[in-house]
Amino acid sequence: MSEKTKGQLLSEKLFYNSENAFKKLDAEEIAKADAYCEGYKKFLDSSKTEREAVISTEKMAREHGFVPYTFGMKVKAGDKLFYNNRGKSIFLFRIGSEPLTEGVRIAAAHIDSPRLDLKPRPLYEDSEQGFLKTHYYGGVKKYQWTAVPLALHGRVILASGDTVDIVIGEDENDPVLYINDLPPHLAQAQYQKTLSLAIEGESLNLLVGSRPYDDEEASEKIKLNILSILNEKYGITEADLISAELCAVPASKARDAGLDRSMIASYGHDDRVCAYPSVTAILDDASAGKHTVMVILADKEETGSDGNTGLKCSLLSDIIAELSNTFGVSENTVRANSKCLSADVNVAYDPNFPEVFEKRNTAFINHGVVLSKYTGARGKSGTSDASAEFLGYVRKLFDDNGVIWQIAELGKVDQGGGGTVAAYIAKRNIDVIDLGVPVISMHAPVEVIAKLDVYMTHKAVLALFAE
Ligand code: MN
Ligand code: MN
């Protein structure tokens, strides 16, 4: 091979390009990433709702010696704690050896995903078919949710005050739910509509039955039969569905995707694909050290982070204030010196839709964890916009720790845009930057990610915690 020319050497030194991680990693590390993702797939299947994700996470945390934290509790360096917020969001933290005033190292991901929530009075029958009415949660392309098998997950509080947890449609012997769509034979008028109107919100009704209750004199026999089945199995009456949080999610399991198995197809990568790597990072004893470290798994991100389980809630500040009180230090100082990775997914470049991307500033699958300096829309509106200094810190941290990373925006300027929890973290005077896994078909019932990117996200969070 001929020697490199001066110009070639200079461009190696001066140019920046993100690179495919397959080029950079040896076979051993690729195998490690594949093995890591086996655990991720199990997490996906057991954690389709925020409640289930909290249960899975608390279980993992307890297995690693984490214990429940209560406000006012005395803590010391080395303690491993978790705070379960109403069963829908969870905070894991380890107390470090250095003063808390050096700040907390935080990774914040969310565990709610787009889905179809049941309305408070969902059940009805029409023309001898039984249905459940839904109100979609988060940004869904409604037409994608028709004609696919769906499962029902959630919790019902009975009139007695008893709690019933429901999962129907995940076991292969379970029945599934379904949303009807028109056959192409009768879709001439539907074809003329725009995608956003072809299936409307009020037609996202879950088909749940067609067998009448066996009593000639009874009315609404299909509905009655469904309620009688629910009542027999769970003790539920129609009124109990009012004090309930039930939702329909795709009934499929996480599967390897691609003939080369390099990817995973699943419901709910957004944002379990950042939640799981954050949790495994804090469970890793490499996270035990100088800094106090924290993982936040938030709810309600997909509807704007409102509510007391979302990240606009004061709970993050409250926990930092409680810990600060314990050590007799200023919570304001603790927050001012804290650093956070807002771990949420980004959009992966899709060669089937090149028109919405600006290729130089777009994330590619297999190019590692994506950093985003800012998000927002229409002139960066609504973004936190990380400082050059903080980006410089994170970039060096990743380079020093063998984290393969890339930088990207979410699509072309003025093509759309999106937000994350970063703005609500920044609001508390904490340095924060967005980082996460590039996703193909984000918010679709089944999304696709690349395994190497999941593993690199785990390495990224671990680098922050172990620093
Ligand atoms: Mn997200
Ligand atoms: Mn999302």
mmCIF file of N, CA and C in Angstrom, residues 194-280:
data_model
loop_
_atom_site.group_PDB
_atom_site.id
_atom_site.type_symbol
_atom_site.label_atom_id
_atom_site.label_comp_id
_atom_site.label_asym_id
_atom_site.label_seq_id
_atom_site.Cartn_x
_atom_site.Cartn_y
_atom_site.Cartn_z
ATOM 1 N N THR A 194 -56.371 13.340 3.523
ATOM 2 C CA THR A 194 -54.970 13.403 3.931
ATOM 3 C C THR A 194 -54.728 12.322 4.976
ATOM 4 N N LEU A 195 -53.447 11.943 5.155
ATOM 5 C CA LEU A 195 -53.102 10.892 6.113
ATOM 6 C C LEU A 195 -53.638 11.200 7.510
ATOM 7 N N SER A 196 -53.600 12.478 7.894
ATOM 8 C CA SER A 196 -54.005 12.805 9.260
ATOM 9 C C SER A 196 -55.510 12.669 9.450
ATOM 10 N N LEU A 197 -56.273 12.641 8.378
ATOM 11 C CA LEU A 197 -57.732 12.534 8.501
ATOM 12 C C LEU A 197 -58.287 11.179 8.068
ATOM 13 N N ALA A 198 -57.455 10.358 7.454
ATOM 14 C CA ALA A 198 -57.950 9.083 6.927
ATOM 15 C C ALA A 198 -58.517 8.207 8.037
ATOM 16 N N ILE A 199 -57.878 8.232 9.193
ATOM 17 C CA ILE A 199 -58.416 7.590 10.397
ATOM 18 C C ILE A 199 -58.514 8.682 11.450
ATOM 19 N N GLU A 200 -59.702 8.911 11.950
ATOM 20 C CA GLU A 200 -59.863 9.990 12.929
ATOM 21 C C GLU A 200 -59.850 9.443 14.350
ATOM 22 N N GLY A 201 -59.574 10.341 15.295
ATOM 23 C CA GLY A 201 -59.472 9.939 16.704
ATOM 24 C C GLY A 201 -60.671 9.152 17.189
ATOM 25 N N GLU A 202 -61.858 9.586 16.801
ATOM 26 C CA GLU A 202 -63.069 8.920 17.295
ATOM 27 C C GLU A 202 -63.332 7.580 16.610
ATOM 28 N N SER A 203 -62.536 7.230 15.615
ATOM 29 C CA SER A 203 -62.734 5.891 15.032
ATOM 30 C C SER A 203 -61.713 4.889 15.557
ATOM 31 N N LEU A 204 -60.860 5.335 16.487
ATOM 32 C CA LEU A 204 -59.913 4.398 17.108
ATOM 33 C C LEU A 204 -60.619 3.631 18.232
ATOM 34 N N ASN A 205 -61.589 2.824 17.833
ATOM 35 C CA ASN A 205 -62.377 2.047 18.790
ATOM 36 C C ASN A 205 -61.928 0.595 18.767
ATOM 37 N N LEU A 206 -61.686 0.057 19.953
ATOM 38 C CA LEU A 206 -61.151 -1.307 20.049
ATOM 39 C C LEU A 206 -62.281 -2.328 19.960
ATOM 40 N N LEU A 207 -62.164 -3.207 19.000
ATOM 41 C CA LEU A 207 -63.156 -4.273 18.835
ATOM 42 C C LEU A 207 -62.936 -5.309 19.936
ATOM 43 N N VAL A 208 -63.942 -5.498 20.795
ATOM 44 C CA VAL A 208 -63.746 -6.401 21.939
ATOM 45 C C VAL A 208 -64.759 -7.533 22.018
ATOM 46 N N GLY A 209 -65.737 -7.584 21.127
ATOM 47 C CA GLY A 209 -66.668 -8.693 21.247
ATOM 48 C C GLY A 209 -67.758 -8.724 20.198
ATOM 49 N N SER A 210 -68.374 -9.912 20.084
ATOM 50 C CA SER A 210 -69.484 -10.070 19.147
ATOM 51 C C SER A 210 -70.435 -11.180 19.606
ATOM 52 N N ARG A 211 -70.192 -11.706 20.818
ATOM 53 C CA ARG A 211 -71.017 -12.823 21.292
ATOM 54 C C ARG A 211 -72.042 -12.289 22.291
ATOM 55 N N PRO A 212 -73.339 -12.471 22.002
ATOM 56 C CA PRO A 212 -74.355 -11.912 22.907
ATOM 57 C C PRO A 212 -74.478 -12.711 24.203
ATOM 58 N N TYR A 213 -74.840 -11.997 25.252
ATOM 59 C CA TYR A 213 -75.169 -12.677 26.513
ATOM 60 C C TYR A 213 -76.433 -13.501 26.291
ATOM 61 N N ASP A 214 -76.429 -14.704 26.833
ATOM 62 C CA ASP A 214 -77.515 -15.637 26.529
ATOM 63 C C ASP A 214 -78.742 -15.367 27.408
ATOM 64 N N ASP A 215 -79.501 -14.346 27.002
ATOM 65 C CA ASP A 215 -80.749 -14.034 27.701
ATOM 66 C C ASP A 215 -81.583 -13.168 26.757
ATOM 67 N N GLU A 216 -82.652 -13.751 26.260
ATOM 68 C CA GLU A 216 -83.494 -13.069 25.278
ATOM 69 C C GLU A 216 -83.958 -11.694 25.761
ATOM 70 N N GLU A 217 -84.234 -11.594 27.064
ATOM 71 C CA GLU A 217 -84.839 -10.376 27.597
ATOM 72 C C GLU A 217 -83.831 -9.261 27.870
ATOM 73 N N ALA A 218 -82.550 -9.608 27.980
ATOM 74 C CA ALA A 218 -81.540 -8.597 28.337
ATOM 75 C C ALA A 218 -81.315 -7.652 27.176
ATOM 76 N N SER A 219 -80.932 -6.392 27.497
ATOM 77 C CA SER A 219 -80.598 -5.436 26.433
ATOM 78 C C SER A 219 -79.076 -5.324 26.332
ATOM 79 N N GLU A 220 -78.614 -4.786 25.222
ATOM 80 C CA GLU A 220 -77.173 -4.612 24.964
ATOM 81 C C GLU A 220 -76.402 -5.886 25.330
ATOM 82 N N LYS A 221 -76.755 -6.945 24.667
ATOM 83 C CA LYS A 221 -76.268 -8.281 25.058
ATOM 84 C C LYS A 221 -74.763 -8.458 24.825
ATOM 85 N N ILE A 222 -74.220 -7.803 23.789
ATOM 86 C CA ILE A 222 -72.766 -7.928 23.521
ATOM 87 C C ILE A 222 -72.004 -7.248 24.660
ATOM 88 N N LYS A 223 -72.418 -6.009 24.964
ATOM 89 C CA LYS A 223 -71.792 -5.249 26.051
ATOM 90 C C LYS A 223 -71.932 -5.996 27.377
ATOM 91 N N LEU A 224 -73.126 -6.531 27.602
ATOM 92 C CA LEU A 224 -73.371 -7.253 28.855
ATOM 93 C C LEU A 224 -72.449 -8.465 28.970
ATOM 94 N N ASN A 225 -72.279 -9.163 27.861
ATOM 95 C CA ASN A 225 -71.423 -10.356 27.886
ATOM 96 C C ASN A 225 -69.969 -9.984 28.192
ATOM 97 N N ILE A 226 -69.494 -8.880 27.604
ATOM 98 C CA ILE A 226 -68.115 -8.426 27.879
ATOM 99 C C ILE A 226 -67.973 -8.080 29.361
ATOM 100 N N LEU A 227 -68.952 -7.326 29.874
ATOM 101 C CA LEU A 227 -68.879 -6.947 31.293
ATOM 102 C C LEU A 227 -68.965 -8.178 32.193
ATOM 103 N N SER A 228 -69.758 -9.141 31.773
ATOM 104 C CA SER A 228 -69.885 -10.343 32.597
ATOM 105 C C SER A 228 -68.564 -11.124 32.622
ATOM 106 N N ILE A 229 -67.844 -11.124 31.492
ATOM 107 C CA ILE A 229 -66.518 -11.773 31.446
ATOM 108 C C ILE A 229 -65.533 -11.028 32.357
ATOM 109 N N LEU A 230 -65.525 -9.692 32.252
ATOM 110 C CA LEU A 230 -64.615 -8.886 33.076
ATOM 111 C C LEU A 230 -64.959 -9.022 34.558
ATOM 112 N N ASN A 231 -66.276 -9.083 34.844
ATOM 113 C CA ASN A 231 -66.709 -9.182 36.231
ATOM 114 C C ASN A 231 -66.324 -10.529 36.830
ATOM 115 N N GLU A 232 -66.497 -11.586 36.032
ATOM 116 C CA GLU A 232 -66.167 -12.923 36.520
ATOM 117 C C GLU A 232 -64.677 -13.034 36.803
ATOM 118 N N LYS A 233 -63.845 -12.500 35.884
ATOM 119 C CA LYS A 233 -62.394 -12.653 36.031
ATOM 120 C C LYS A 233 -61.784 -11.659 37.016
ATOM 121 N N TYR A 234 -62.267 -10.398 36.988
ATOM 122 C CA TYR A 234 -61.593 -9.360 37.791
ATOM 123 C C TYR A 234 -62.505 -8.677 38.813
ATOM 124 N N GLY A 235 -63.774 -8.990 38.814
ATOM 125 C CA GLY A 235 -64.699 -8.319 39.725
ATOM 126 C C GLY A 235 -65.049 -6.904 39.291
ATOM 127 N N ILE A 236 -64.836 -6.609 38.010
ATOM 128 C CA ILE A 236 -65.029 -5.246 37.502
ATOM 129 C C ILE A 236 -66.479 -5.006 37.077
ATOM 130 N N THR A 237 -67.015 -3.814 37.415
ATOM 131 C CA THR A 237 -68.280 -3.358 36.852
ATOM 132 C C THR A 237 -67.980 -2.191 35.909
ATOM 133 N N GLU A 238 -68.985 -1.742 35.171
ATOM 134 C CA GLU A 238 -68.761 -0.642 34.226
ATOM 135 C C GLU A 238 -68.264 0.613 34.943
ATOM 136 N N ALA A 239 -68.823 0.884 36.144
ATOM 137 C CA ALA A 239 -68.421 2.090 36.892
ATOM 138 C C ALA A 239 -66.951 2.016 37.308
ATOM 139 N N ASP A 240 -66.438 0.807 37.515
ATOM 140 C CA ASP A 240 -65.031 0.670 37.929
ATOM 141 C C ASP A 240 -64.076 1.149 36.827
ATOM 142 N N LEU A 241 -64.539 1.140 35.577
ATOM 143 C CA LEU A 241 -63.674 1.582 34.468
ATOM 144 C C LEU A 241 -63.408 3.087 34.534
ATOM 145 N N ILE A 242 -64.206 3.777 35.380
ATOM 146 C CA ILE A 242 -63.974 5.219 35.550
ATOM 147 C C ILE A 242 -62.694 5.457 36.361
ATOM 148 N N SER A 243 -62.529 4.655 37.434
ATOM 149 C CA SER A 243 -61.304 4.804 38.244
ATOM 150 C C SER A 243 -60.270 3.797 37.735
ATOM 151 N N ALA A 244 -59.828 4.041 36.512
ATOM 152 C CA ALA A 244 -58.928 3.080 35.875
ATOM 153 C C ALA A 244 -57.966 3.797 34.944
ATOM 154 N N GLU A 245 -56.823 3.202 34.724
ATOM 155 C CA GLU A 245 -55.924 3.631 33.662
ATOM 156 C C GLU A 245 -55.624 2.401 32.834
ATOM 157 N N LEU A 246 -56.356 2.273 31.752
ATOM 158 C CA LEU A 246 -56.175 1.129 30.867
ATOM 159 C C LEU A 246 -55.766 1.659 29.499
ATOM 160 N N CYS A 247 -54.878 0.946 28.848
ATOM 161 C CA CYS A 247 -54.461 1.402 27.526
ATOM 162 C C CYS A 247 -54.194 0.227 26.612
ATOM 163 N N ALA A 248 -54.330 0.497 25.317
ATOM 164 C CA ALA A 248 -54.028 -0.509 24.300
ATOM 165 C C ALA A 248 -52.645 -0.234 23.745
ATOM 166 N N VAL A 249 -51.841 -1.274 23.707
ATOM 167 C CA VAL A 249 -50.500 -1.198 23.122
ATOM 168 C C VAL A 249 -50.353 -2.375 22.154
ATOM 169 N N PRO A 250 -49.404 -2.311 21.232
ATOM 170 C CA PRO A 250 -49.221 -3.436 20.313
ATOM 171 C C PRO A 250 -48.958 -4.733 21.084
ATOM 172 N N ALA A 251 -49.569 -5.823 20.605
ATOM 173 C CA ALA A 251 -49.459 -7.090 21.332
ATOM 174 C C ALA A 251 -48.167 -7.838 21.007
ATOM 175 N N SER A 252 -47.342 -7.264 20.147
ATOM 176 C CA SER A 252 -46.135 -7.985 19.709
ATOM 177 C C SER A 252 -45.009 -7.886 20.738
ATOM 178 N N LYS A 253 -44.089 -8.824 20.634
ATOM 179 C CA LYS A 253 -42.904 -8.820 21.500
ATOM 180 C C LYS A 253 -41.714 -8.222 20.751
ATOM 181 N N ALA A 254 -40.698 -7.827 21.508
ATOM 182 C CA ALA A 254 -39.467 -7.321 20.895
ATOM 183 C C ALA A 254 -38.787 -8.461 20.127
ATOM 184 N N ARG A 255 -38.376 -8.159 18.897
ATOM 185 C CA ARG A 255 -37.733 -9.195 18.067
ATOM 186 C C ARG A 255 -36.472 -8.627 17.447
ATOM 187 N N ASP A 256 -35.492 -9.500 17.237
ATOM 188 C CA ASP A 256 -34.355 -9.089 16.418
ATOM 189 C C ASP A 256 -34.875 -8.701 15.045
ATOM 190 N N ALA A 257 -34.294 -7.663 14.476
ATOM 191 C CA ALA A 257 -34.728 -7.208 13.154
ATOM 192 C C ALA A 257 -33.543 -7.247 12.193
ATOM 193 N N GLY A 258 -33.847 -7.508 10.943
ATOM 194 C CA GLY A 258 -32.809 -7.627 9.927
ATOM 195 C C GLY A 258 -32.310 -9.054 9.855
ATOM 196 N N LEU A 259 -31.953 -9.474 8.653
ATOM 197 C CA LEU A 259 -31.457 -10.850 8.486
ATOM 198 C C LEU A 259 -30.132 -11.027 9.217
ATOM 199 N N ASP A 260 -29.454 -9.905 9.480
ATOM 200 C CA ASP A 260 -28.180 -9.961 10.215
ATOM 201 C C ASP A 260 -28.362 -9.747 11.723
ATOM 202 N N ARG A 261 -29.619 -9.603 12.151
ATOM 203 C CA ARG A 261 -29.952 -9.419 13.577
ATOM 204 C C ARG A 261 -29.277 -8.206 14.205
ATOM 205 N N SER A 262 -28.961 -7.202 13.410
ATOM 206 C CA SER A 262 -28.240 -6.048 13.948
ATOM 207 C C SER A 262 -29.168 -5.065 14.658
ATOM 208 N N MET A 263 -30.477 -5.249 14.498
ATOM 209 C CA MET A 263 -31.442 -4.278 15.014
ATOM 210 C C MET A 263 -32.502 -4.983 15.869
ATOM 211 N N ILE A 264 -33.322 -4.173 16.530
ATOM 212 C CA ILE A 264 -34.446 -4.717 17.298
ATOM 213 C C ILE A 264 -35.710 -3.964 16.881
ATOM 214 N N ALA A 265 -36.748 -4.731 16.552
ATOM 215 C CA ALA A 265 -38.058 -4.143 16.257
ATOM 216 C C ALA A 265 -38.940 -4.334 17.479
ATOM 217 N N SER A 266 -39.522 -3.256 17.971
ATOM 218 C CA SER A 266 -40.354 -3.370 19.172
ATOM 219 C C SER A 266 -41.246 -2.160 19.342
ATOM 220 N N TYR A 267 -42.294 -2.346 20.111
ATOM 221 C CA TYR A 267 -43.064 -1.222 20.623
ATOM 222 C C TYR A 267 -42.258 -0.553 21.740
ATOM 223 N N GLY A 268 -42.315 0.766 21.804
ATOM 224 C CA GLY A 268 -41.865 1.482 23.001
ATOM 225 C C GLY A 268 -40.367 1.698 23.156
ATOM 226 N N HIS A 269 -39.581 1.589 22.059
ATOM 227 C CA HIS A 269 -38.158 1.981 22.190
ATOM 228 C C HIS A 269 -38.067 3.403 22.759
ATOM 229 N N ASP A 270 -38.936 4.302 22.258
ATOM 230 C CA ASP A 270 -39.023 5.662 22.780
ATOM 231 C C ASP A 270 -39.825 5.617 24.086
ATOM 232 N N ASP A 271 -39.254 5.587 25.285
ATOM 233 C CA ASP A 271 -37.862 5.892 25.468
ATOM 234 C C ASP A 271 -37.177 4.826 26.334
ATOM 235 N N ARG A 272 -37.724 3.606 26.271
ATOM 236 C CA ARG A 272 -37.091 2.541 27.062
ATOM 237 C C ARG A 272 -35.669 2.294 26.597
ATOM 238 N N VAL A 273 -35.390 2.646 25.342
ATOM 239 C CA VAL A 273 -34.056 2.418 24.791
ATOM 240 C C VAL A 273 -33.021 3.354 25.426
ATOM 241 N N CYS A 274 -33.490 4.375 26.140
ATOM 242 C CA CYS A 274 -32.572 5.195 26.942
ATOM 243 C C CYS A 274 -32.759 4.887 28.429
ATOM 244 N N ALA A 275 -33.975 4.485 28.810
ATOM 245 C CA ALA A 275 -34.241 4.164 30.218
ATOM 246 C C ALA A 275 -33.409 2.960 30.658
ATOM 247 N N TYR A 276 -33.450 1.906 29.863
ATOM 248 C CA TYR A 276 -32.731 0.681 30.245
ATOM 249 C C TYR A 276 -31.218 0.902 30.347
ATOM 250 N N PRO A 277 -30.583 1.532 29.351
ATOM 251 C CA PRO A 277 -29.136 1.792 29.466
ATOM 252 C C PRO A 277 -28.793 2.672 30.679
ATOM 253 N N SER A 278 -29.679 3.589 31.054
ATOM 254 C CA SER A 278 -29.427 4.429 32.222
ATOM 255 C C SER A 278 -29.506 3.597 33.499
ATOM 256 N N VAL A 279 -30.520 2.735 33.568
ATOM 257 C CA VAL A 279 -30.684 1.893 34.754
ATOM 258 C C VAL A 279 -29.505 0.926 34.894
ATOM 259 N N THR A 280 -29.118 0.284 33.794
ATOM 260 C CA THR A 280 -28.002 -0.670 33.904
ATOM 261 C C THR A 280 -26.706 0.055 34.265
#
